[in-house]
Each structure stands twice: as structure tokens, then as C-alpha cells.
CSV table of C-alpha atoms in Angstrom, one decimal:
chain,number,residue,atom,x,y,z
A,475,MET,CA,155.3,200.6,57.6
A,476,PHE,CA,154.2,198.7,54.5
A,477,TYR,CA,150.6,198.6,55.9
A,478,ALA,CA,150.6,202.3,56.3
A,479,PHE,CA,152.2,203.2,52.8
A,480,LEU,CA,149.5,200.8,51.3
A,481,ARG,CA,146.7,202.8,53.2
A,482,ASN,CA,148.0,206.2,52.5
A,483,LEU,CA,148.6,205.3,48.7
A,484,VAL,CA,145.3,204.1,48.3
A,485,ALA,CA,143.8,207.2,50.2
A,486,PHE,CA,145.7,209.4,48.3
A,487,LEU,CA,144.7,208.0,45.0
A,488,LEU,CA,140.8,208.4,46.4
A,489,TYR,CA,141.8,211.9,47.4
A,490,ALA,CA,143.0,212.5,43.8
A,491,VAL,CA,139.9,211.4,42.2
A,492,ASN,CA,137.2,212.6,44.7
A,493,GLY,CA,138.7,215.2,46.7
A,494,ARG,CA,138.6,215.5,50.5
A,495,PRO,CA,135.5,214.1,52.4
A,496,GLU,CA,133.5,215.9,54.6
A,497,VAL,CA,134.4,213.9,58.2
A,498,HIS,CA,132.2,214.9,60.9
A,499,ASN,CA,133.2,213.7,65.1
A,500,LEU,CA,136.4,212.1,64.6
A,501,ASP,CA,137.2,213.1,68.0
A,502,LYS,CA,134.5,210.3,68.9
A,503,LEU,CA,137.6,208.0,68.1
A,504,PRO,CA,139.6,206.4,71.2
A,505,ASN,CA,143.2,207.5,71.6
A,506,LYS,CA,145.8,205.5,69.5
A,507,GLU,CA,146.9,203.5,72.6
A,508,GLU,CA,143.4,202.0,72.9
A,509,ASN,CA,142.3,199.0,70.8
A,510,TYR,CA,138.6,198.9,69.4
A,511,ILE,CA,136.2,197.8,66.9
A,512,LEU,CA,135.4,200.1,64.4
A,513,VAL,CA,132.1,199.2,62.7
A,514,ALA,CA,130.1,200.5,59.9
A,515,PRO,CA,127.4,199.7,57.4
A,516,HIS,CA,129.5,198.1,54.1
A,517,ARG,CA,128.2,200.2,51.2
A,518,THR,CA,131.4,200.2,48.7
A,519,LEU,CA,134.5,198.9,47.8
A,520,TRP,CA,136.5,201.9,49.3
A,521,ASP,CA,134.7,202.7,52.5
A,522,PRO,CA,137.5,200.4,54.7
A,523,VAL,CA,139.8,202.8,53.2
A,524,TYR,CA,138.4,205.8,54.1
A,525,LEU,CA,138.0,204.4,57.4
A,526,ALA,CA,141.5,203.2,58.2
A,527,PHE,CA,142.9,206.5,56.8
A,528,LEU,CA,140.9,209.0,58.8
A,529,ALA,CA,141.8,206.6,62.1
A,530,ARG,CA,145.3,206.7,61.6
A,531,PRO,CA,147.8,206.3,62.9
A,532,LYS,CA,146.0,203.4,64.6
A,533,GLN,CA,146.3,200.2,62.2
A,534,PHE,CA,143.6,197.8,61.7
A,535,ILE,CA,142.9,194.2,60.7
A,536,PHE,CA,140.0,193.2,59.0
A,537,MET,CA,137.7,190.2,57.8
A,538,ALA,CA,137.6,189.3,54.2
A,539,LYS,CA,135.6,186.5,52.7
A,540,LYS,CA,138.0,183.6,51.6
A,541,GLU,CA,136.8,184.1,48.1
A,542,LEU,CA,138.9,187.0,47.7
A,543,PHE,CA,142.0,184.9,48.4
A,544,LYS,CA,141.9,182.9,45.4
A,545,ASN,CA,144.0,185.3,43.4
A,546,LYS,CA,147.5,185.2,44.7
A,547,ILE,CA,148.8,188.5,43.8
A,548,PHE,CA,145.6,190.0,45.2
A,549,ALA,CA,145.8,188.0,48.3
A,550,TRP,CA,149.0,189.3,49.0
A,551,TRP,CA,147.9,192.7,48.6
A,552,ILE,CA,144.9,192.7,51.1
A,553,LYS,CA,146.9,190.9,53.8
A,554,LYS,CA,149.2,193.3,53.4
A,555,CYS,CA,146.3,195.8,54.0
A,556,GLY,CA,145.6,193.8,57.3
A,557,ALA,CA,143.0,191.1,55.8
A,558,PHE,CA,142.3,187.8,56.9
A,559,PRO,CA,140.1,185.2,55.4
A,560,VAL,CA,136.9,184.2,56.5
A,561,ASP,CA,134.7,181.5,55.4
A,562,ARG,CA,131.2,183.4,55.7
A,563,GLU,CA,129.2,180.0,55.3
A,564,ASN,CA,131.2,178.0,58.0
A,565,PRO,CA,133.3,180.4,59.7
A,566,GLY,CA,136.1,178.7,61.7
A,567,PRO,CA,137.4,179.3,65.3
A,568,SER,CA,140.2,181.9,63.4
A,569,ALA,CA,137.2,184.0,62.9
A,570,LEU,CA,137.4,185.0,66.6
A,571,LYS,CA,140.5,183.8,67.7
A,572,ILE,CA,142.7,186.3,65.2
A,573,PRO,CA,140.9,189.4,66.0
A,574,ILE,CA,140.5,188.7,70.1
A,575,LYS,CA,143.9,187.9,70.1
A,576,GLU,CA,145.3,191.1,68.3
A,577,LEU,CA,142.8,193.5,70.0
A,578,LYS,CA,144.1,191.8,73.4
A,579,GLU,CA,147.6,191.5,72.8
A,580,GLY,CA,148.6,193.0,69.6
A,581,ASN,CA,148.5,197.1,68.8
A,582,LYS,CA,146.1,196.9,66.1
A,583,SER,CA,142.3,197.4,66.2
A,584,LEU,CA,139.4,195.9,64.2
A,585,ILE,CA,137.5,197.2,61.2
A,586,MET,CA,134.3,195.3,61.0
A,587,PHE,CA,131.1,195.5,58.8
A,588,PRO,CA,128.3,193.6,60.7
A,589,SER,CA,125.9,193.2,57.6
A,590,GLY,CA,128.9,191.3,56.3
A,591,THR,CA,128.4,192.2,52.7
A,592,ARG,CA,127.6,195.3,50.8
A,593,HIS,CA,124.2,193.9,49.7
A,594,SER,CA,122.5,193.1,53.0
A,595,ASP,CA,121.4,195.4,56.1
A,596,GLU,CA,121.4,192.1,58.4
A,597,LEU,CA,123.3,192.5,61.3
A,598,LYS,CA,125.5,189.6,62.3
A,599,GLY,CA,126.4,188.6,66.2
A,600,GLY,CA,130.0,188.1,65.4
A,601,VAL,CA,131.1,191.9,66.5
A,602,VAL,CA,129.3,191.2,70.0
A,603,ALA,CA,131.2,188.1,71.0
A,604,ILE,CA,134.3,189.7,69.9
A,605,ALA,CA,133.7,192.6,71.9
A,606,LYS,CA,132.7,191.0,74.9
A,607,LEU,CA,135.7,188.6,74.7
A,608,SER,CA,138.4,191.2,73.8
A,609,LYS,CA,136.6,193.6,76.1
A,610,ALA,CA,137.3,195.9,73.2
A,611,ARG,CA,134.7,199.0,72.7
A,612,ILE,CA,132.5,199.0,69.5
A,613,ILE,CA,132.8,202.5,67.6
A,614,PRO,CA,130.2,203.1,65.2
A,615,ALA,CA,130.6,205.0,61.7
A,616,VAL,CA,128.8,205.6,58.6
A,617,TYR,CA,129.9,206.3,55.0
A,618,GLN,CA,127.7,208.5,52.5
A,619,GLY,CA,128.6,209.3,49.0
A,620,PRO,CA,129.5,207.7,46.0
A,621,LEU,CA,128.6,204.1,45.4
A,622,THR,CA,129.9,203.4,42.0
A,623,PHE,CA,133.4,204.2,40.3
A,624,LYS,CA,131.3,206.3,37.7
A,625,ASP,CA,129.9,208.5,40.5
A,626,LEU,CA,133.3,208.4,42.4
A,627,PHE,CA,134.9,210.4,39.3
A,628,LYS,CA,132.1,212.3,39.2
A,629,ARG,CA,133.6,213.7,42.6
A,630,LYS,CA,130.3,213.2,44.2
A,631,LYS,CA,130.8,214.1,47.9
A,632,VAL,CA,132.1,211.6,50.3
A,633,LYS,CA,130.7,212.1,53.8
A,634,MET,CA,131.9,210.4,57.0
A,635,ASN,CA,130.3,210.4,60.6
A,636,PHE,CA,131.6,208.9,63.8
A,637,GLY,CA,129.6,208.0,66.8
A,638,ASP,CA,129.7,207.1,70.6
A,639,PRO,CA,131.0,203.9,71.6
A,640,ILE,CA,128.1,201.1,72.0
A,641,ASP,CA,126.7,200.7,75.6
A,642,MET,CA,127.4,197.1,76.3
A,643,SER,CA,127.7,197.6,79.8
A,644,ASP,CA,124.2,195.6,80.8
A,645,ILE,CA,125.1,193.0,78.6
A,646,LYS,CA,126.6,190.0,80.6
A,647,ARG,CA,126.9,186.9,77.9
A,648,ALA,CA,127.0,187.1,74.0
A,649,ASN,CA,124.3,184.8,73.6
A,650,ALA,CA,121.2,185.2,71.4
A,651,GLU,CA,119.7,187.8,73.8
A,652,GLY,CA,122.7,190.0,74.2
A,653,ILE,CA,123.8,189.5,70.5
A,654,ASP,CA,119.8,191.0,69.6
A,655,ILE,CA,120.2,193.8,72.0
A,656,VAL,CA,123.6,195.1,70.9
A,657,THR,CA,122.8,194.6,67.0
A,658,LYS,CA,119.9,196.7,67.6
A,659,ARG,CA,121.8,199.6,69.2
A,660,ILE,CA,124.3,199.1,66.5
A,661,ASP,CA,121.8,199.5,63.6
A,662,GLU,CA,120.2,202.6,65.6
A,663,ALA,CA,123.6,204.4,65.7
A,664,PHE,CA,124.0,203.6,62.0
A,665,LYS,CA,120.6,205.4,61.5
A,666,SER,CA,121.2,208.1,63.8
A,667,LEU,CA,124.9,208.9,62.3
A,668,ASP,CA,123.1,209.1,58.6
A,669,TYR,CA,120.3,211.3,59.8
A,670,ASP,CA,122.6,213.6,61.1
A,671,LEU,CA,124.6,214.0,58.0
A,672,ASP,CA,121.5,214.0,55.9
A,673,PRO,CA,117.9,213.6,57.3
A,674,ASN,CA,116.7,212.6,54.0
A,675,TYR,CA,119.5,210.1,53.1
A,676,LYS,CA,118.7,206.5,52.0
A,677,TYR,CA,121.1,203.8,51.1
A,678,ILE,CA,119.9,202.1,48.0
A,679,PRO,CA,122.0,199.0,47.5
A,680,ILE,CA,123.6,198.4,43.8
A,681,LYS,CA,122.2,195.6,42.1
A,682,LYS,CA,124.6,192.8,41.7
């Protein structure tokens, strides 16, 4: 209940500031009984909120870098939102065990940003291993819209697009070859979803 309250509260604030997003192909999401992995390129601080809110009533967990948990108040907040800490430099077994257990035995799905950071387009292989071991489907999505708080308050339009599940039927193992194939398919799905929203769209990361 508290997760839903926080999700709805933050979404309400975003909608109040920026208005309703333009959403495409929401029907691509699985039914609420199925657990799945929702993947997207990480472009803003608020794209996880849009993903989680639009996919309601399904609840999600997501990985967050351990540095975000140093502040006890903020750590409490993001844990209630479904986050669990991961050491990006030396990810431990929990980086796989927690999401796999939840996807197989729990009632929550996983939001994951394969690039791992808002300042990188490099796709990581963790999502492939989690999908294979949990047998959960990977659903791609993209966010287009304001990247800064300034543009958010200017009500620059937010657009979201959801795609078909990534085909993994021919992938036998989550080894280097399998990871490479699937990450390329995810990358292609992101490009296709971006193109469908805006053929001229190009993501330009905000410099740190």
C-alpha cells in the first residue's frame, strides 16, 4: 500500500508540473498476473516514476547504486519505492538473487536500465542473465522529453513508448555470445521505439 502511495504521489507531482504524458502501445505490457522485466534507456531522474506509474497496478523493484543509500532518509524513501542497493563496480550475488527470487516467487516485476547510468548508452548483460534464470520476459520502453528540471517545469512534452517482448527463444545460455545477441536486440528495440515516436529524435545526455 505504501509503495502505491509513494508511486502515485510522485506521479501526481510530475503530472501537476508537466501535464499528462503522451503514451503509446501501453497494451504491449503483460497482464498484471505476469512478472516481467521492463527495460529502458536511463535518460532522466524521473523516467522510473513514469514507467512504474504507467504500468500500474503492477508493482516493481529496481536496482540502485549503493551510493544513493548513504543518506538514511533518502535510503528509506527509495527502499519503500522498491529499490535495493547494488555495487556497480563489484556487484555481489544479491544483484541477481534478489530480482530472480522476486520474479519467480513474488508478485513484483523488475524495472531495469541496461545502460546502468543516465550518462551511458552501453548495454549491460545483467538483464539477460536475470531473464534467463527467472524465465521472465523482457519488455522494452523508451522515454522522450525533458531531461532537466528547467525543461520539466516548462512543460516540454513527455512521450513514452512500449514495445513487444524481446525474442530470446533461440538463446540457450546467458554466456558472452547470448548476452551480446540479446543486448543488440534490446538496443535495436530502443532505436525502433524512439523512431516511432519521433524519426528525428536524438538523445543528448546532460553533461555531469
